[in-house]
Short mmCIF file of C-alpha atoms in Angstrom, two decimals:
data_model
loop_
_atom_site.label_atom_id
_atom_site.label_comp_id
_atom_site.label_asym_id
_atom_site.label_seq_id
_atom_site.Cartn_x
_atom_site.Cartn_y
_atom_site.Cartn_z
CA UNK A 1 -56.82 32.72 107.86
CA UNK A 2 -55.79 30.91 111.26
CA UNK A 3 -51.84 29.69 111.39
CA UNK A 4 -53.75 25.82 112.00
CA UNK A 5 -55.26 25.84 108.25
CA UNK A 6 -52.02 25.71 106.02
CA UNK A 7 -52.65 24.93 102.39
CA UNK A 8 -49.96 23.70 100.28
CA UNK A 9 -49.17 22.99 96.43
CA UNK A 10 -48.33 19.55 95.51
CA UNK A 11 -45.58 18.81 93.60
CA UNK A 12 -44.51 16.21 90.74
CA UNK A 13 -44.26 13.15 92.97
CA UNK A 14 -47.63 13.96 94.53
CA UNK A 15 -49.14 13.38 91.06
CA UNK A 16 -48.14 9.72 91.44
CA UNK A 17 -50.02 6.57 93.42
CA UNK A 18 -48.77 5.95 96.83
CA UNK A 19 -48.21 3.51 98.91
CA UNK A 20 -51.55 2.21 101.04
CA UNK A 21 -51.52 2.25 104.87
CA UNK A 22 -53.19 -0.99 106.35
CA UNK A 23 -56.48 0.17 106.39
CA UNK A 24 -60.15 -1.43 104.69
CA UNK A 25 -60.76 2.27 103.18
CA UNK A 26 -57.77 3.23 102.17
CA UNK A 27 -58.21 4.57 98.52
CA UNK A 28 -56.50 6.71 96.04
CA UNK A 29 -58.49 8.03 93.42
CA UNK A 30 -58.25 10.19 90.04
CA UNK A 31 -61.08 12.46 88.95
CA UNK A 32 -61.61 14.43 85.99
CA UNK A 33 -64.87 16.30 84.80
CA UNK A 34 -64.90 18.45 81.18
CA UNK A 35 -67.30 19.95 79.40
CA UNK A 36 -67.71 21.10 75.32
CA UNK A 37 -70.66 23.31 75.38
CA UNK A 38 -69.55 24.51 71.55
CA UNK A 39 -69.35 20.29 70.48
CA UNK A 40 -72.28 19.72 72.56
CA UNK A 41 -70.56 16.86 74.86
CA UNK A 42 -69.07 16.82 78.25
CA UNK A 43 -68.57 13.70 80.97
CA UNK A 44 -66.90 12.82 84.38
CA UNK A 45 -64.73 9.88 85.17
CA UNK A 46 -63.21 8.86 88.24
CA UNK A 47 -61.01 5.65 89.16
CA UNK A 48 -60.41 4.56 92.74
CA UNK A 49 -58.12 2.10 93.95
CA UNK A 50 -59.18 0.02 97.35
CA UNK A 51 -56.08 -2.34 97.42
CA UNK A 52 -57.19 -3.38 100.71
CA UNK A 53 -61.60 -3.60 101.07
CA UNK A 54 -62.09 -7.11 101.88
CA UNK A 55 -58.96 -8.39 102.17
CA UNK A 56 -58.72 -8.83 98.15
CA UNK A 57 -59.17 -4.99 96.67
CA UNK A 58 -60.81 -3.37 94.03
CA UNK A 59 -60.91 -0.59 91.50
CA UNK A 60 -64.64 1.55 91.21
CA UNK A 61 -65.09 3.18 88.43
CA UNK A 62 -67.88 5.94 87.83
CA UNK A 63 -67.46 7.19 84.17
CA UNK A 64 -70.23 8.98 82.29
CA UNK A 65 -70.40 10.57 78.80
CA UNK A 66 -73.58 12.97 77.62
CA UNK A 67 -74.76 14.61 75.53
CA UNK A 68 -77.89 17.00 75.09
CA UNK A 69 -79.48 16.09 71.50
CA UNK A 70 -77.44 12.81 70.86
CA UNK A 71 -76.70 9.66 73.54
CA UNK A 72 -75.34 9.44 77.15
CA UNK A 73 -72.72 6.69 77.92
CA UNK A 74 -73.38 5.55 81.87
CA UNK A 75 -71.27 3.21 83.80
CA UNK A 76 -70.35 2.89 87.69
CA UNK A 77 -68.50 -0.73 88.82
CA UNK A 78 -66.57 -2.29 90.69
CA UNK A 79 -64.16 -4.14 89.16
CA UNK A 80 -61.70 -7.15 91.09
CA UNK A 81 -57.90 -5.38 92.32
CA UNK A 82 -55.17 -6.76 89.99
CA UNK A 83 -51.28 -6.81 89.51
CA UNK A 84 -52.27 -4.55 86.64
CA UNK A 85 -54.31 -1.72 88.51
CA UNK A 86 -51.72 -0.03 90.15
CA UNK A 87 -48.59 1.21 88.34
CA UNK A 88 -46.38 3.87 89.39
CA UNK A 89 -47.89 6.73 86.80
CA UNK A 90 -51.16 4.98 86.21
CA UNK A 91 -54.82 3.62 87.13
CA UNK A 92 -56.49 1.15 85.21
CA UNK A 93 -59.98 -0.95 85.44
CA UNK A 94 -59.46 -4.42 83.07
CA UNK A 95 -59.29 -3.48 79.78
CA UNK A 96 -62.02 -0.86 80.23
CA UNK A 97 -60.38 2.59 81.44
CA UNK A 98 -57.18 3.42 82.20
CA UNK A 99 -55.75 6.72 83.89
CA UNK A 100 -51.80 7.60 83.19
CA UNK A 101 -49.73 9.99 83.43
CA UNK A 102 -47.28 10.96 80.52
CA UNK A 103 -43.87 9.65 80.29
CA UNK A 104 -42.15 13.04 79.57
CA UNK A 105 -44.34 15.88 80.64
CA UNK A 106 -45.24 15.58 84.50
CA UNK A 107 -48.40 17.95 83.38
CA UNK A 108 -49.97 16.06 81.07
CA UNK A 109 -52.06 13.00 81.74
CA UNK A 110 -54.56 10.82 79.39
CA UNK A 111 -57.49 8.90 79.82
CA UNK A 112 -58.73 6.09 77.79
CA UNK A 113 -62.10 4.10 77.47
CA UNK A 114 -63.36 1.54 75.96
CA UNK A 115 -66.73 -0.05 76.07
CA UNK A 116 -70.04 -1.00 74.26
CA UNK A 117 -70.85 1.97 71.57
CA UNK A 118 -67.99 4.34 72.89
CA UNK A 119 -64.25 4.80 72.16
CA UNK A 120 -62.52 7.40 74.12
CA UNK A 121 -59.20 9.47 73.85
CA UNK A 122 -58.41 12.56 76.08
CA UNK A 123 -55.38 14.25 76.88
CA UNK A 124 -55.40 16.62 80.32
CA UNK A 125 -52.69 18.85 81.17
CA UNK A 126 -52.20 20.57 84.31
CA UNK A 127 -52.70 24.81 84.13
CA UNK A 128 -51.00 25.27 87.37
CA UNK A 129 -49.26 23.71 90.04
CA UNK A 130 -51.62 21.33 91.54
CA UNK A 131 -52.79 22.87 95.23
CA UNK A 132 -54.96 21.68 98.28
CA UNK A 133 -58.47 22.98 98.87
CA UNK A 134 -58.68 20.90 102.22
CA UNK A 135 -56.37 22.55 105.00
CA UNK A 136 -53.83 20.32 106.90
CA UNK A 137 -55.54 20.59 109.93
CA UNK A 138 -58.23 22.38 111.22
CA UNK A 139 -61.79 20.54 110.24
CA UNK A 140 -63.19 17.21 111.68
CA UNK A 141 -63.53 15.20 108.54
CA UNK A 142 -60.53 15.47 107.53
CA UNK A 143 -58.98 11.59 108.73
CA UNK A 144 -62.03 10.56 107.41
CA UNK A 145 -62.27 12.09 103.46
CA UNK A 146 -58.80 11.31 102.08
CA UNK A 147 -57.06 14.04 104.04
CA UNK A 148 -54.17 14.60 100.79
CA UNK A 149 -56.42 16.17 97.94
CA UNK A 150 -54.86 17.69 95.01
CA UNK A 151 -57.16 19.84 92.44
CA UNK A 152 -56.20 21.00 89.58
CA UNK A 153 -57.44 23.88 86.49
CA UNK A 154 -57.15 21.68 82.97
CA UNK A 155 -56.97 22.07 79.02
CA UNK A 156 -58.56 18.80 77.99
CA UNK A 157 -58.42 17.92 73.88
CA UNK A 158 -58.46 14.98 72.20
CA UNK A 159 -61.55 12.47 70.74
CA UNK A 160 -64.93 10.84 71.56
CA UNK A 161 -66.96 8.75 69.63
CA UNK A 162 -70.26 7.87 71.32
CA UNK A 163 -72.99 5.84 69.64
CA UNK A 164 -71.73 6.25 66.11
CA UNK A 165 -71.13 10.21 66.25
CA UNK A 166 -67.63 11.51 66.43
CA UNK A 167 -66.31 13.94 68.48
CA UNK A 168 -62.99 16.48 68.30
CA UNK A 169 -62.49 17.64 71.95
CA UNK A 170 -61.15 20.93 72.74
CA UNK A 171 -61.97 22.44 76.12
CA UNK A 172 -61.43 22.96 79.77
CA UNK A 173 -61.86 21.05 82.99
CA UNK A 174 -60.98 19.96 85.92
CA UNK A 175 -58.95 17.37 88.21
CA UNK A 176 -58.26 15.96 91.32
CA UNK A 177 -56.52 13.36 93.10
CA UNK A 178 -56.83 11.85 96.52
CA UNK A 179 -55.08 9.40 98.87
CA UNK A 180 -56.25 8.68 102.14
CA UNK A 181 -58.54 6.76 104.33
CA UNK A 182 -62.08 7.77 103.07
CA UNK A 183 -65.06 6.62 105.12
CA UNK A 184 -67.96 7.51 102.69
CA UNK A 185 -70.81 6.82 105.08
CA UNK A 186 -69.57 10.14 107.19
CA UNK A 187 -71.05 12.27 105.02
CA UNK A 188 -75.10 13.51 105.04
CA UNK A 189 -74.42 16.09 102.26
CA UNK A 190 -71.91 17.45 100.28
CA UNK A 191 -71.57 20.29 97.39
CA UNK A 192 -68.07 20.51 95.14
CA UNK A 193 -68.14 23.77 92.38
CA UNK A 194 -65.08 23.23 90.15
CA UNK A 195 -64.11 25.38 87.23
CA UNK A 196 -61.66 26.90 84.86
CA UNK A 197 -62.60 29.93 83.12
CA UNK A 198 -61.32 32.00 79.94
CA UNK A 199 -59.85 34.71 81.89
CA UNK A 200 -56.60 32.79 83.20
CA UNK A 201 -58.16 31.64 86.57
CA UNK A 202 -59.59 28.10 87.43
CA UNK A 203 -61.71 28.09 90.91
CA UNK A 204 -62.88 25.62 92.99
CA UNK A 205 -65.38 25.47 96.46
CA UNK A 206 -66.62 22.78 98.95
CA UNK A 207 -69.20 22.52 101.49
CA UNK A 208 -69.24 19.59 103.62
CA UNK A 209 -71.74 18.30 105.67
CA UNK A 210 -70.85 15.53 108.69
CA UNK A 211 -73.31 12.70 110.58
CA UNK A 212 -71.60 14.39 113.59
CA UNK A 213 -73.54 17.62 112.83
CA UNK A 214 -70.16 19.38 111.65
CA UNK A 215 -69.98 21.41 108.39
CA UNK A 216 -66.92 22.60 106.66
CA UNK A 217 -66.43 24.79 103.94
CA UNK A 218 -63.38 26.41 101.82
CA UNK A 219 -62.74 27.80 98.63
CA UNK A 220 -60.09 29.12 96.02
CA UNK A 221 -59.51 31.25 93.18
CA UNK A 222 -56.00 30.19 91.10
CA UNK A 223 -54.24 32.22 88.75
CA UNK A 224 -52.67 30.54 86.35
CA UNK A 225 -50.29 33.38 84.99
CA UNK A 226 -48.61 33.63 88.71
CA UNK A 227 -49.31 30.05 89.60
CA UNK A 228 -51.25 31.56 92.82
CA UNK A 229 -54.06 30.49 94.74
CA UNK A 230 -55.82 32.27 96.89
CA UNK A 231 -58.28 31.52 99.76
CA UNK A 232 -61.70 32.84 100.78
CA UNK A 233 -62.96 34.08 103.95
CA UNK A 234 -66.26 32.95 103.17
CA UNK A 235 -68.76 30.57 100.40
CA UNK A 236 -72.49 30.61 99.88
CA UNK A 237 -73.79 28.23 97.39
CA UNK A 238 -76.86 27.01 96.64
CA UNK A 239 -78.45 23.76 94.37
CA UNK A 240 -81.44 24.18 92.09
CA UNK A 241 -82.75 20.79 93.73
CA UNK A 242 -85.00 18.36 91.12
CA UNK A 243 -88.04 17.13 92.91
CA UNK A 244 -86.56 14.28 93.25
CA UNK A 245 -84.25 15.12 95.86
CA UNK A 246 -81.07 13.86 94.17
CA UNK A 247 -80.55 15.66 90.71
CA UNK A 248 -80.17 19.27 90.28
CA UNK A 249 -80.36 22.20 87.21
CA UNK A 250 -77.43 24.29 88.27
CA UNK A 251 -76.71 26.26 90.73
CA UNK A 252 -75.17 29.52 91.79
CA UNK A 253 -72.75 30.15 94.66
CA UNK A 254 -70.44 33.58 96.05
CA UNK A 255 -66.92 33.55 97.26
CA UNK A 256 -66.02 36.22 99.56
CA UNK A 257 -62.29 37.10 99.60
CA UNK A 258 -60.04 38.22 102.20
CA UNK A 259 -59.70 41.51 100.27
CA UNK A 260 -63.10 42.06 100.54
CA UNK A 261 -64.22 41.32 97.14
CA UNK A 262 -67.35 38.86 96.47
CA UNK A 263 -66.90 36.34 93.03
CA UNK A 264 -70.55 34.95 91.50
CA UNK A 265 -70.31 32.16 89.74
CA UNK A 266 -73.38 30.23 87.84
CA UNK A 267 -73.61 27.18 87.09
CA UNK A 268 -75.99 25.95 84.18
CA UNK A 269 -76.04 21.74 83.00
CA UNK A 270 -74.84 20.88 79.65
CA UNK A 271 -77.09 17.84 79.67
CA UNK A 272 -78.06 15.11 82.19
CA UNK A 273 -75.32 14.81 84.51
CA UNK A 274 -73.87 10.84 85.68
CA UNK A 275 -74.93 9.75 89.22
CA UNK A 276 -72.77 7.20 90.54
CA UNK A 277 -74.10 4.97 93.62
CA UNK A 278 -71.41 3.84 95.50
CA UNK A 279 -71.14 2.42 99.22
CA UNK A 280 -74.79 3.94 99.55
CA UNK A 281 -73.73 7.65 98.17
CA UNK A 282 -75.16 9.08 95.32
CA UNK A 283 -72.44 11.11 93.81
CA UNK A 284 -73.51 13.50 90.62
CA UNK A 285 -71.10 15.14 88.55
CA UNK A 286 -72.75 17.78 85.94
CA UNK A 287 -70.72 19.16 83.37
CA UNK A 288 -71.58 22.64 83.02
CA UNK A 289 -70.91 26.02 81.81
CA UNK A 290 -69.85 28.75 84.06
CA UNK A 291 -70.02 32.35 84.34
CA UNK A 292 -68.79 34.76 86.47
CA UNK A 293 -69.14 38.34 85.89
CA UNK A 294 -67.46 39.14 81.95
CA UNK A 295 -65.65 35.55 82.14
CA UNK A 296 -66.64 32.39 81.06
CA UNK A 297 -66.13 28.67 81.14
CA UNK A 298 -66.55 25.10 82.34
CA UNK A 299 -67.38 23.32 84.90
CA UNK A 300 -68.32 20.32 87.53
CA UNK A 301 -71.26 20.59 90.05
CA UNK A 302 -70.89 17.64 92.42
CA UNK A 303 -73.34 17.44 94.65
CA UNK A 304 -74.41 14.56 97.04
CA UNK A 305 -77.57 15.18 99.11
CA UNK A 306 -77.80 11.92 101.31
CA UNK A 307 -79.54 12.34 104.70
CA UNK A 308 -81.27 8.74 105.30
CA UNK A 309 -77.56 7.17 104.66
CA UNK A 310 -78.50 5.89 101.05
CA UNK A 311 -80.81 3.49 102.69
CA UNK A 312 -82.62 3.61 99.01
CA UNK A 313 -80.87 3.98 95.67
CA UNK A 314 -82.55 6.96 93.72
CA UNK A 315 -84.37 6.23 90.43
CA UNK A 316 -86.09 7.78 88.07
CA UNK A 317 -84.43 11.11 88.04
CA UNK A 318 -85.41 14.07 86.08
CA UNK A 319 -82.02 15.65 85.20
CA UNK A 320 -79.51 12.81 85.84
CA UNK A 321 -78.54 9.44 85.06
CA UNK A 322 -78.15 6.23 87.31
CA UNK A 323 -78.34 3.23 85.48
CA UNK A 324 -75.63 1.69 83.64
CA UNK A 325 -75.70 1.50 79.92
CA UNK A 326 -76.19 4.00 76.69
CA UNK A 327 -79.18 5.97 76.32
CA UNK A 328 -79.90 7.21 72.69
CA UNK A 329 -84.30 8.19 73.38
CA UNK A 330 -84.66 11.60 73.17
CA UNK A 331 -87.16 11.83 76.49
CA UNK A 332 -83.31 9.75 77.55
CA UNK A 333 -81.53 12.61 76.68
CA UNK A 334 -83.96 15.50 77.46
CA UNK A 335 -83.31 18.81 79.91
CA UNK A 336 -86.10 20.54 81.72
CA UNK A 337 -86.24 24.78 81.04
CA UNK A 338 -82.44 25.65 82.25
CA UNK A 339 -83.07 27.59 85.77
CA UNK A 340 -81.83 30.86 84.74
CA UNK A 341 -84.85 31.15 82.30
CA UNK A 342 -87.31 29.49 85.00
CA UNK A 343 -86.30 32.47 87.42
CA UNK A 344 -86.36 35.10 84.89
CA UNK A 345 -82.56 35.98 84.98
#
């Protein structure tokens, strides 16, 4: 690895918000994806704070909830930048969702929700020292995609009820956190495999595609016994694209360490996975479990796939979710054949 790309861990006052720099796309922004394959529920949430867009700021919020046999909970929004969105330790969206970190314990965080037929409790805390994927110098988009990015391996428990049905969470995850200018309409594509897996190690791999014709890629392996990350060489991932060119059905991708050692790691959908649509980018987070090898887990598949510059908002997707609102149909709720089975593996 070149001197020029120098990762770094993050430390307790990185978890915090920060300060904005004069700038329309300034943002900071909390993520968190989980997934419950044994309770059958999983979901993605993320806040962002534009203090500045427009002159008057605002908070988006892309939060979904699903479920494969029972109801999906779907909302993306933008909602108006108040003396109340911004604390020191914490994100909030009115009286909807709120992000905040714990009073005591720098590791723990919780996330709360409230809306129409879903009441939501979750407590996250931090299995290692938070550490960049992105290096500090050394790729092109990097003054353009919220150039501080913390990610993070999680334990997520606590409680969901969605349309009438309760459910004890108990699980893992993943997290991250951004501050930065972020000019989303520099992307054409992008691919982000998070997970955190039952043998101690949580992972995580991007692939970034620019309008300038650049692409960028990186990925990690953390231990969470030594606190360690370390860095590939080389990624290969690929999407099991829906035909309608914006949802997916997993995916598998292969990081190639500097020891010369190659990690698999599959991805296979829980259940339809939230899209959110946001300044023309169709972001999808799919819960998932993960294997690799003997281990297992959880995951996220992000994926954005937006060559014509979201000149057209995608609808009617076969393995995602778009529209705001709860879904409780089953042909709402149904999967296609997972793609393991449709390839015979």
């Amino acid at each position: 690895m070149t001197t020029e790309r120098i990762y770094k861990k993050y430390g307790p006052e990185s978890r915090f918000t920060h300060d904005a720099v004069d700038d329309n796309w300034w943002q900071e922004s909390a993520f968190t994806g989980w997934a419950d394959p044994e309770r059958g529920i999983g979901g993605a949430f993320r806040l962002g704070l534009e203090p500045n867009h427009d002159g008057k700021g605002r908070v988006t919020l892309w939060s979904g909830v699903t479920t494969p046999d029972h109801a999906i909970y779907h909302r993306c929004e933008r909602f108006p930048y108040t003396a109340t969105s911004r604390g020191e330790r914490s994100w909030s969206a009115g009286d909807v969702v709120s992000f905040a970190y714990d009073e005591a314990n720098d590791r723990l965080a919780r996330w709360t929700l409230r809306d129409e037929g879903i009441t939501l409790d979750l407590e996250i805390e931090d299995l290692h020292t938070p550490v960049a994927l992105f290096p500090s110098s050394g790729w092109s988009l990097k003054e353009r995609q919220a150039r501080d990015h913390l990610e993070c391996g999680l334990r997520v428990r606590g409680e969901v009820t969605l349309a009438g049905r309760r459910y004890a969470v108990d699980c893992g995850g993943y997290r991250d956190h951004s501050w930065g200018v972020r000019h989303w309409n520099t992307l054409t594509a992008h691919r982000w495999m998070t997970g955190t897996l039952d043998n101690g190690t949580s992972f995580c791999m991007a692939v970034f595609s620019g309008i300038d014709g650049s692409r960028f890629s990186a990925g990690m392996i953390i231990d969470h016994a030594t606190d360690t990350a370390q860095y590939s060489e080389d990624i290969d991932c690929i999407v099991f694209m829906e035909a309608d060119g914006c949802s997916h059905r997993g995916g598998v991708s292969i990081m190639r360490m500097p020891d010369g050692s190659e990690h698999k790691f599959e991805f296979e959908p829980i259940a339809r996975a939230p899209v959110a649509w946001h300044e023309a980018v169709a972001c999808l987070d799919a819960p998932c479990k993960v294997r690799s090898g003997s281990a297992q887990g959880v995951g996220i598949l992000e994926s954005n796939t937006n060559p014509q510059q979201g000149q057209v908002k995608p609808q009617n997707l076969v393995s995602a979710t778009i529209e705001n609102g709860l879904y409780t149909k089953a042909e709402q709720l149904s999967l296609r054949m997972p793609a393991r089975k449709l390839l015979g593996l």
